[in-house]
PDB file of C-alpha atoms and ligand atoms in Angstrom:
ATOM      1  CA  MET A 883     -10.415  -4.263  22.016  1.00  0.00           C
ATOM      2  CA  ASN A 884      -7.496  -5.618  24.019  1.00  0.00           C
ATOM      3  CA  ARG A 885      -5.884  -8.714  25.017  1.00  0.00           C
ATOM      4  CA  ASP A 886      -8.650  -9.776  27.468  1.00  0.00           C
ATOM      5  CA  ASN A 887     -10.900 -10.125  24.400  1.00  0.00           C
ATOM      6  CA  ILE A 888      -8.849 -12.915  23.239  1.00  0.00           C
ATOM      7  CA  ILE A 889     -10.371 -16.097  24.230  1.00  0.00           C
ATOM      8  CA  THR A 890      -7.989 -19.261  25.159  1.00  0.00           C
ATOM      9  CA  LEU A 891      -8.282 -22.954  25.565  1.00  0.00           C
ATOM     10  CA  PRO A 892     -10.374 -24.649  27.051  1.00  0.00           C
ATOM     11  CA  ASN A 893     -12.972 -22.450  25.566  1.00  0.00           C
ATOM     12  CA  LYS A 894     -15.039 -24.502  23.486  1.00  0.00           C
ATOM     13  CA  HIS A 895     -15.714 -21.793  20.889  1.00  0.00           C
ATOM     14  CA  LEU A 896     -12.123 -22.469  19.640  1.00  0.00           C
ATOM     15  CA  ARG A 897     -13.319 -25.898  18.462  1.00  0.00           C
ATOM     16  CA  GLN A 898     -16.221 -24.681  16.202  1.00  0.00           C
ATOM     17  CA  ARG A 899     -16.162 -23.957  12.532  1.00  0.00           C
ATOM     18  CA  SER A 900     -16.493 -20.430  11.457  1.00  0.00           C
ATOM     19  CA  LYS A 901     -19.059 -19.285   8.845  1.00  0.00           C
ATOM     20  CA  LYS A 902     -18.314 -17.852   5.645  1.00  0.00           C
ATOM     21  CA  VAL A 903     -18.385 -14.115   5.153  1.00  0.00           C
ATOM     22  CA  PHE A 904     -20.779 -12.848   2.607  1.00  0.00           C
ATOM     23  CA  GLU A 905     -21.051  -9.083   3.152  1.00  0.00           C
ATOM     24  CA  PHE A 906     -18.034  -6.990   2.917  1.00  0.00           C
ATOM     25  CA  ASN A 907     -19.649  -4.122   5.188  1.00  0.00           C
ATOM     26  CA  ASN A 908     -18.660  -1.920   8.082  1.00  0.00           C
ATOM     27  CA  HIS A 909     -19.154  -4.854  10.470  1.00  0.00           C
ATOM     28  CA  LEU A 910     -16.336  -6.597   8.912  1.00  0.00           C
ATOM     29  CA  HIS A 911     -14.129  -3.666   8.862  1.00  0.00           C
ATOM     30  CA  LYS A 912     -14.778  -3.311  12.694  1.00  0.00           C
ATOM     31  CA  LEU A 913     -14.000  -6.856  13.198  1.00  0.00           C
ATOM     32  CA  ILE A 914     -10.656  -6.601  11.528  1.00  0.00           C
ATOM     33  CA  GLU A 915      -9.856  -3.383  13.672  1.00  0.00           C
ATOM     34  CA  ASN A 916     -10.809  -5.296  16.825  1.00  0.00           C
ATOM     35  CA  MET A 917      -8.552  -8.212  15.744  1.00  0.00           C
ATOM     36  CA  LYS A 918      -5.600  -5.875  15.064  1.00  0.00           C
ATOM     37  CA  SER A 919      -6.007  -3.915  18.373  1.00  0.00           C
ATOM     38  CA  ALA A 920      -6.530  -7.054  20.392  1.00  0.00           C
ATOM     39  CA  THR A 921      -3.133  -8.692  18.851  1.00  0.00           C
ATOM     40  CA  ILE A 922      -1.159  -5.534  19.463  1.00  0.00           C
ATOM     41  CA  ASP A 923      -2.344  -5.068  22.991  1.00  0.00           C
ATOM     42  CA  TRP A 924      -1.294  -8.579  23.625  1.00  0.00           C
ATOM     43  CA  GLU A 925       2.049  -8.213  22.106  1.00  0.00           C
ATOM     44  CA  ASP A 926       2.667  -5.051  24.027  1.00  0.00           C
ATOM     45  CA  HIS A 927       2.362  -7.268  27.178  1.00  0.00           C
ATOM     46  CA  ARG A 928       4.872  -9.779  26.073  1.00  0.00           C
ATOM     47  CA  ASN A 929       8.660  -9.368  26.298  1.00  0.00           C
ATOM     48  CA  HIS A 930       9.931 -12.177  23.789  1.00  0.00           C
ATOM     49  CA  GLU A 931       6.951 -12.918  21.373  1.00  0.00           C
ATOM     50  CA  ILE A 932       5.442 -11.071  18.410  1.00  0.00           C
ATOM     51  CA  GLY A 933       1.763 -11.474  17.377  1.00  0.00           C
ATOM     52  CA  VAL A 934       2.222 -12.373  13.718  1.00  0.00           C
ATOM     53  CA  ALA A 935      -1.535 -13.321  12.993  1.00  0.00           C
ATOM     54  CA  LEU A 936      -4.966 -13.734  14.495  1.00  0.00           C
ATOM     55  CA  ALA A 937      -8.006 -15.440  13.388  1.00  0.00           C
ATOM     56  CA  ALA A 938     -11.663 -14.218  14.130  1.00  0.00           C
ATOM     57  CA  PRO A 939     -12.664 -16.985  16.320  1.00  0.00           C
ATOM     58  CA  GLN A 940      -9.906 -16.093  18.643  1.00  0.00           C
ATOM     59  CA  ILE A 941     -11.668 -12.893  19.482  1.00  0.00           C
ATOM     60  CA  ASP A 942     -14.840 -15.152  19.692  1.00  0.00           C
ATOM     61  CA  VAL A 943     -16.186 -14.261  16.492  1.00  0.00           C
ATOM     62  CA  LEU A 944     -17.184 -17.392  14.331  1.00  0.00           C
ATOM     63  CA  GLU A 945     -16.396 -15.866  10.794  1.00  0.00           C
ATOM     64  CA  ARG A 946     -13.969 -16.766   8.484  1.00  0.00           C
ATOM     65  CA  ALA A 947     -11.502 -13.977   8.552  1.00  0.00           C
ATOM     66  CA  ILE A 948      -7.645 -13.613   9.590  1.00  0.00           C
ATOM     67  CA  ILE A 949      -5.058 -11.021   9.792  1.00  0.00           C
ATOM     68  CA  VAL A 950      -1.404 -11.581   9.047  1.00  0.00           C
ATOM     69  CA  ARG A 951       1.438  -9.310   9.797  1.00  0.00           C
ATOM     70  CA  ASP A 952       3.115  -7.475   6.970  1.00  0.00           C
ATOM     71  CA  ASN A 953       6.502  -7.627   8.590  1.00  0.00           C
ATOM     72  CA  LEU A 954       7.260 -10.698  10.514  1.00  0.00           C
ATOM     73  CA  GLU A 955      10.499  -9.626  11.869  1.00  0.00           C
ATOM     74  CA  ASN A 956       9.997  -6.087  13.183  1.00  0.00           C
ATOM     75  CA  LYS A 957       7.738  -5.653  16.263  1.00  0.00           C
ATOM     76  CA  ASP A 958       7.551  -1.840  15.392  1.00  0.00           C
ATOM     77  CA  ASP A 959       5.736  -2.276  12.104  1.00  0.00           C
ATOM     78  CA  LYS A 960       1.915  -2.951  13.143  1.00  0.00           C
ATOM     79  CA  GLY A 961       0.804  -3.270   9.658  1.00  0.00           C
ATOM     80  CA  PHE A 962      -1.451  -6.283   9.022  1.00  0.00           C
ATOM     81  CA  THR A 963      -3.211  -7.632   5.990  1.00  0.00           C
ATOM     82  CA  ALA A 964      -6.982  -8.907   6.269  1.00  0.00           C
ATOM     83  CA  LEU A 965      -7.611 -12.084   4.299  1.00  0.00           C
ATOM     84  CA  ILE A 966     -11.479 -13.035   4.351  1.00  0.00           C
ATOM     85  CA  ASN A 967     -12.691 -16.643   3.368  1.00  0.00           C
ATOM     86  CA  PRO A 968      -9.131 -17.831   3.111  1.00  0.00           C
ATOM     87  CA  SER A 969      -8.554 -21.446   1.920  1.00  0.00           C
ATOM     88  CA  ILE A 970      -5.562 -23.453   1.138  1.00  0.00           C
ATOM     89  CA  VAL A 971      -5.927 -24.710  -2.515  1.00  0.00           C
ATOM     90  CA  LYS A 972      -2.691 -26.533  -2.825  1.00  0.00           C
ATOM     91  CA  LYS A 973       0.090 -28.057  -0.404  1.00  0.00           C
ATOM     92  CA  LEU A 974       3.559 -28.429  -1.847  1.00  0.00           C
ATOM     93  CA  GLY A 975       6.337 -30.381  -0.333  1.00  0.00           C
ATOM     94  CA  GLU A 976       6.809 -32.673   2.654  1.00  0.00           C
ATOM     95  CA  PRO A 977       5.641 -31.455   5.832  1.00  0.00           C
ATOM     96  CA  VAL A 978       8.387 -29.866   8.015  1.00  0.00           C
ATOM     97  CA  GLU A 979       8.224 -29.698  11.909  1.00  0.00           C
ATOM     98  CA  ASP A 980       8.894 -26.376  13.835  1.00  0.00           C
ATOM     99  CA  PHE A 981       7.921 -24.455  16.884  1.00  0.00           C
ATOM    100  CA  GLU A 982       4.418 -22.904  17.192  1.00  0.00           C
ATOM    101  CA  GLY A 983       2.424 -20.931  19.728  1.00  0.00           C
ATOM    102  CA  CYS A 984      -0.999 -19.328  19.719  1.00  0.00           C
ATOM    103  CA  LEU A 985      -2.456 -16.296  21.421  1.00  0.00           C
ATOM    104  CA  SER A 986      -5.298 -18.751  22.516  1.00  0.00           C
ATOM    105  CA  VAL A 987      -3.034 -21.355  24.094  1.00  0.00           C
ATOM    106  CA  CYS A 988      -1.345 -19.652  27.138  1.00  0.00           C
ATOM    107  CA  ASP A 989       2.385 -20.140  27.271  1.00  0.00           C
ATOM    108  CA  LEU A 990       2.685 -23.154  25.468  1.00  0.00           C
ATOM    109  CA  TYR A 991       4.511 -24.111  22.447  1.00  0.00           C
ATOM    110  CA  GLY A 992       5.141 -27.321  20.357  1.00  0.00           C
ATOM    111  CA  LYS A 993       6.528 -28.606  17.195  1.00  0.00           C
ATOM    112  CA  VAL A 994       3.980 -28.840  14.466  1.00  0.00           C
ATOM    113  CA  PRO A 995       4.359 -30.474  10.831  1.00  0.00           C
ATOM    114  CA  ARG A 996       3.302 -27.926   8.173  1.00  0.00           C
ATOM    115  CA  TYR A 997       3.745 -28.063   4.452  1.00  0.00           C
ATOM    116  CA  PRO A 998       6.663 -25.611   3.505  1.00  0.00           C
ATOM    117  CA  LYS A 999       4.729 -24.100   0.644  1.00  0.00           C
ATOM    118  CA  VAL A1000       0.986 -23.502   0.203  1.00  0.00           C
ATOM    119  CA  LYS A1001      -1.188 -21.659  -2.357  1.00  0.00           C
ATOM    120  CA  VAL A1002      -4.024 -19.762  -0.751  1.00  0.00           C
ATOM    121  CA  GLU A1003      -7.145 -18.015  -2.098  1.00  0.00           C
ATOM    122  CA  ALA A1004      -9.060 -15.374  -0.291  1.00  0.00           C
ATOM    123  CA  SER A1005     -10.820 -12.230  -0.663  1.00  0.00           C
ATOM    124  CA  THR A1006      -9.487  -8.800   0.463  1.00  0.00           C
ATOM    125  CA  LEU A1007     -11.522  -6.620   2.929  1.00  0.00           C
ATOM    126  CA  ASP A1008     -13.399  -5.052  -0.036  1.00  0.00           C
ATOM    127  CA  GLY A1009     -14.427  -8.207  -1.541  1.00  0.00           C
ATOM    128  CA  LYS A1010     -11.608  -8.611  -4.331  1.00  0.00           C
ATOM    129  CA  LYS A1011     -10.387 -12.083  -4.869  1.00  0.00           C
ATOM    130  CA  VAL A1012      -6.816 -12.697  -4.398  1.00  0.00           C
ATOM    131  CA  ARG A1013      -4.499 -15.907  -4.913  1.00  0.00           C
ATOM    132  CA  LEU A1014      -1.063 -16.005  -3.218  1.00  0.00           C
ATOM    133  CA  THR A1015       1.775 -18.299  -2.701  1.00  0.00           C
ATOM    134  CA  ALA A1016       3.467 -18.502   0.679  1.00  0.00           C
ATOM    135  CA  GLU A1017       6.613 -20.281   1.770  1.00  0.00           C
ATOM    136  CA  GLY A1018       8.211 -21.170   5.006  1.00  0.00           C
ATOM    137  CA  PHE A1019       7.095 -19.373   8.017  1.00  0.00           C
ATOM    138  CA  LEU A1020       4.421 -17.452   6.116  1.00  0.00           C
ATOM    139  CA  ALA A1021       3.085 -20.815   4.633  1.00  0.00           C
ATOM    140  CA  ARG A1022       2.958 -22.132   8.326  1.00  0.00           C
ATOM    141  CA  ILE A1023       1.001 -19.024   9.387  1.00  0.00           C
ATOM    142  CA  PHE A1024      -1.539 -19.776   6.850  1.00  0.00           C
ATOM    143  CA  GLN A1025      -2.025 -23.182   7.864  1.00  0.00           C
ATOM    144  CA  HIS A1026      -2.271 -22.345  11.627  1.00  0.00           C
ATOM    145  CA  GLU A1027      -4.807 -19.521  10.930  1.00  0.00           C
ATOM    146  CA  ILE A1028      -7.094 -21.432   8.562  1.00  0.00           C
ATOM    147  CA  ASP A1029      -7.046 -24.301  11.004  1.00  0.00           C
ATOM    148  CA  HIS A1030      -8.541 -21.937  13.604  1.00  0.00           C
ATOM    149  CA  LEU A1031     -11.408 -21.241  11.029  1.00  0.00           C
ATOM    150  CA  ASN A1032     -12.046 -24.953  11.171  1.00  0.00           C
ATOM    151  CA  GLY A1033     -11.995 -25.263  14.894  1.00  0.00           C
ATOM    152  CA  ILE A1034      -8.472 -26.748  14.910  1.00  0.00           C
ATOM    153  CA  VAL A1035      -5.849 -25.725  17.264  1.00  0.00           C
ATOM    154  CA  PHE A1036      -2.207 -26.531  16.887  1.00  0.00           C
ATOM    155  CA  ILE A1037      -1.814 -28.718  19.759  1.00  0.00           C
ATOM    156  CA  ASP A1038      -4.252 -31.164  17.813  1.00  0.00           C
ATOM    157  CA  HIS A1039      -1.129 -31.764  15.240  1.00  0.00           C
ATOM    158  CA  ILE A1040       1.126 -32.670  18.148  1.00  0.00           C
ATOM    159  CA  LYS A1041       1.146 -36.341  18.123  1.00  0.00           C
ATOM    160  CA  ASP A1042       4.023 -36.902  20.553  1.00  0.00           C
ATOM    161  CA  ARG A1043       2.436 -35.675  23.898  1.00  0.00           C
ATOM    162  CA  ASP A1044       5.679 -35.183  25.318  1.00  0.00           C
ATOM    163  CA  ALA A1045       6.621 -32.324  22.689  1.00  0.00           C
ATOM    164  CA  PHE A1046       5.372 -29.453  24.535  1.00  0.00           C
ATOM    165  CA  TYR A1047       7.615 -26.383  25.633  1.00  0.00           C
ATOM    166  CA  GLN A1048       7.016 -23.412  27.690  1.00  0.00           C
ATOM    167  CA  LEU A1049       8.909 -19.928  27.497  1.00  0.00           C
ATOM    168  CA  SER A1050      11.101 -19.218  30.256  1.00  0.00           C
ATOM    169  CA  PRO A1051      11.356 -15.525  31.763  1.00  0.00           C
ATOM    170  CA  GLU A1052      14.217 -15.125  29.759  1.00  0.00           C
ATOM    171  CA  GLY A1053      12.614 -16.048  26.765  1.00  0.00           C
ATOM    172  CA  GLU A1054      13.993 -19.604  26.108  1.00  0.00           C
ATOM    173  CA  LEU A1055      11.846 -22.771  25.307  1.00  0.00           C
ATOM    174  CA  ILE A1056      11.880 -25.415  27.957  1.00  0.00           C
ATOM    175  CA  LYS A1057      10.521 -28.763  27.452  1.00  0.00           C
ATOM    176  CA  VAL A1058       7.389 -29.407  29.892  1.00  0.00           C
ATOM    177  CA  ASP A1059       5.915 -32.603  31.490  1.00  0.00           C
ATOM    178  CA  HIS A1060       2.661 -33.548  29.624  1.00  0.00           C
ATOM    179  CA  ASN A1061       1.344 -34.778  32.848  1.00  0.00           C
ATOM    180  CA  GLU A1062       1.679 -31.504  34.455  1.00  0.00           C
ATOM    181  CA  ILE A1063      -0.250 -29.849  31.362  1.00  0.00           C
ATOM    182  CA  ILE A1064      -3.082 -32.276  32.027  1.00  0.00           C
ATOM    183  CA  LYS A1065      -3.377 -31.759  35.630  1.00  0.00           C
ATOM    184  CA  SER A1066      -3.313 -27.964  35.092  1.00  0.00           C
ATOM    185  CA  ASP A1067      -6.507 -28.231  32.799  1.00  0.00           C
ATOM    186  CA  ILE A1068      -5.140 -25.531  30.607  1.00  0.00           C
ATOM    187  CA  LEU A1069      -6.011 -27.348  27.383  1.00  0.00           C
ATOM    188  CA  TRP A1070      -8.695 -29.715  27.991  1.00  0.00           C
ATOM    189  CA  ASN A1071     -11.576 -29.633  30.430  1.00  0.00           C
TER     190      ASN A1071
HETATM  191 ZN1  LIG B 517      -3.415 -19.503  16.946  1.00  0.00          ZN
END
């Protein structure tokens, strides 16, 4: 798969809840491979961004699976870890606002409040149960991706509708007029 398989708003499938995975079979392995290749192809066509994670609904498969990049700093390291049926079992600290973007929300960024630390339970690709604690950016990624499995997109958390940004050709975030976004129909239809 490639970047064209990634669905974007206003596709309504991004607003649906994904189903729990019960079978850890070849279909699941193939799904994860497709998610990785789509993310890497997307990233190969972006100058200033890195594809840090993806949720299955973003390639239009409503199953509870996500991939998270092993090395969040280095674009050359293409390793990802798959987590199946991930859920946040504990949120710690007070929410902190920071910028987020999404492969399914074209060229739009915004400041989203997220918990600074979360405990996550999930299964590995071979069905083994794991429990992990994530902090900072990684905690933010888990909250963003698990939201996708519940049909929630990061823009839903942005209360201040003026708090949207776009990336300039030079890679800088520039504030955008919310009215322009509404007119363009990129988020809502
Ligand atoms: Zn996303």
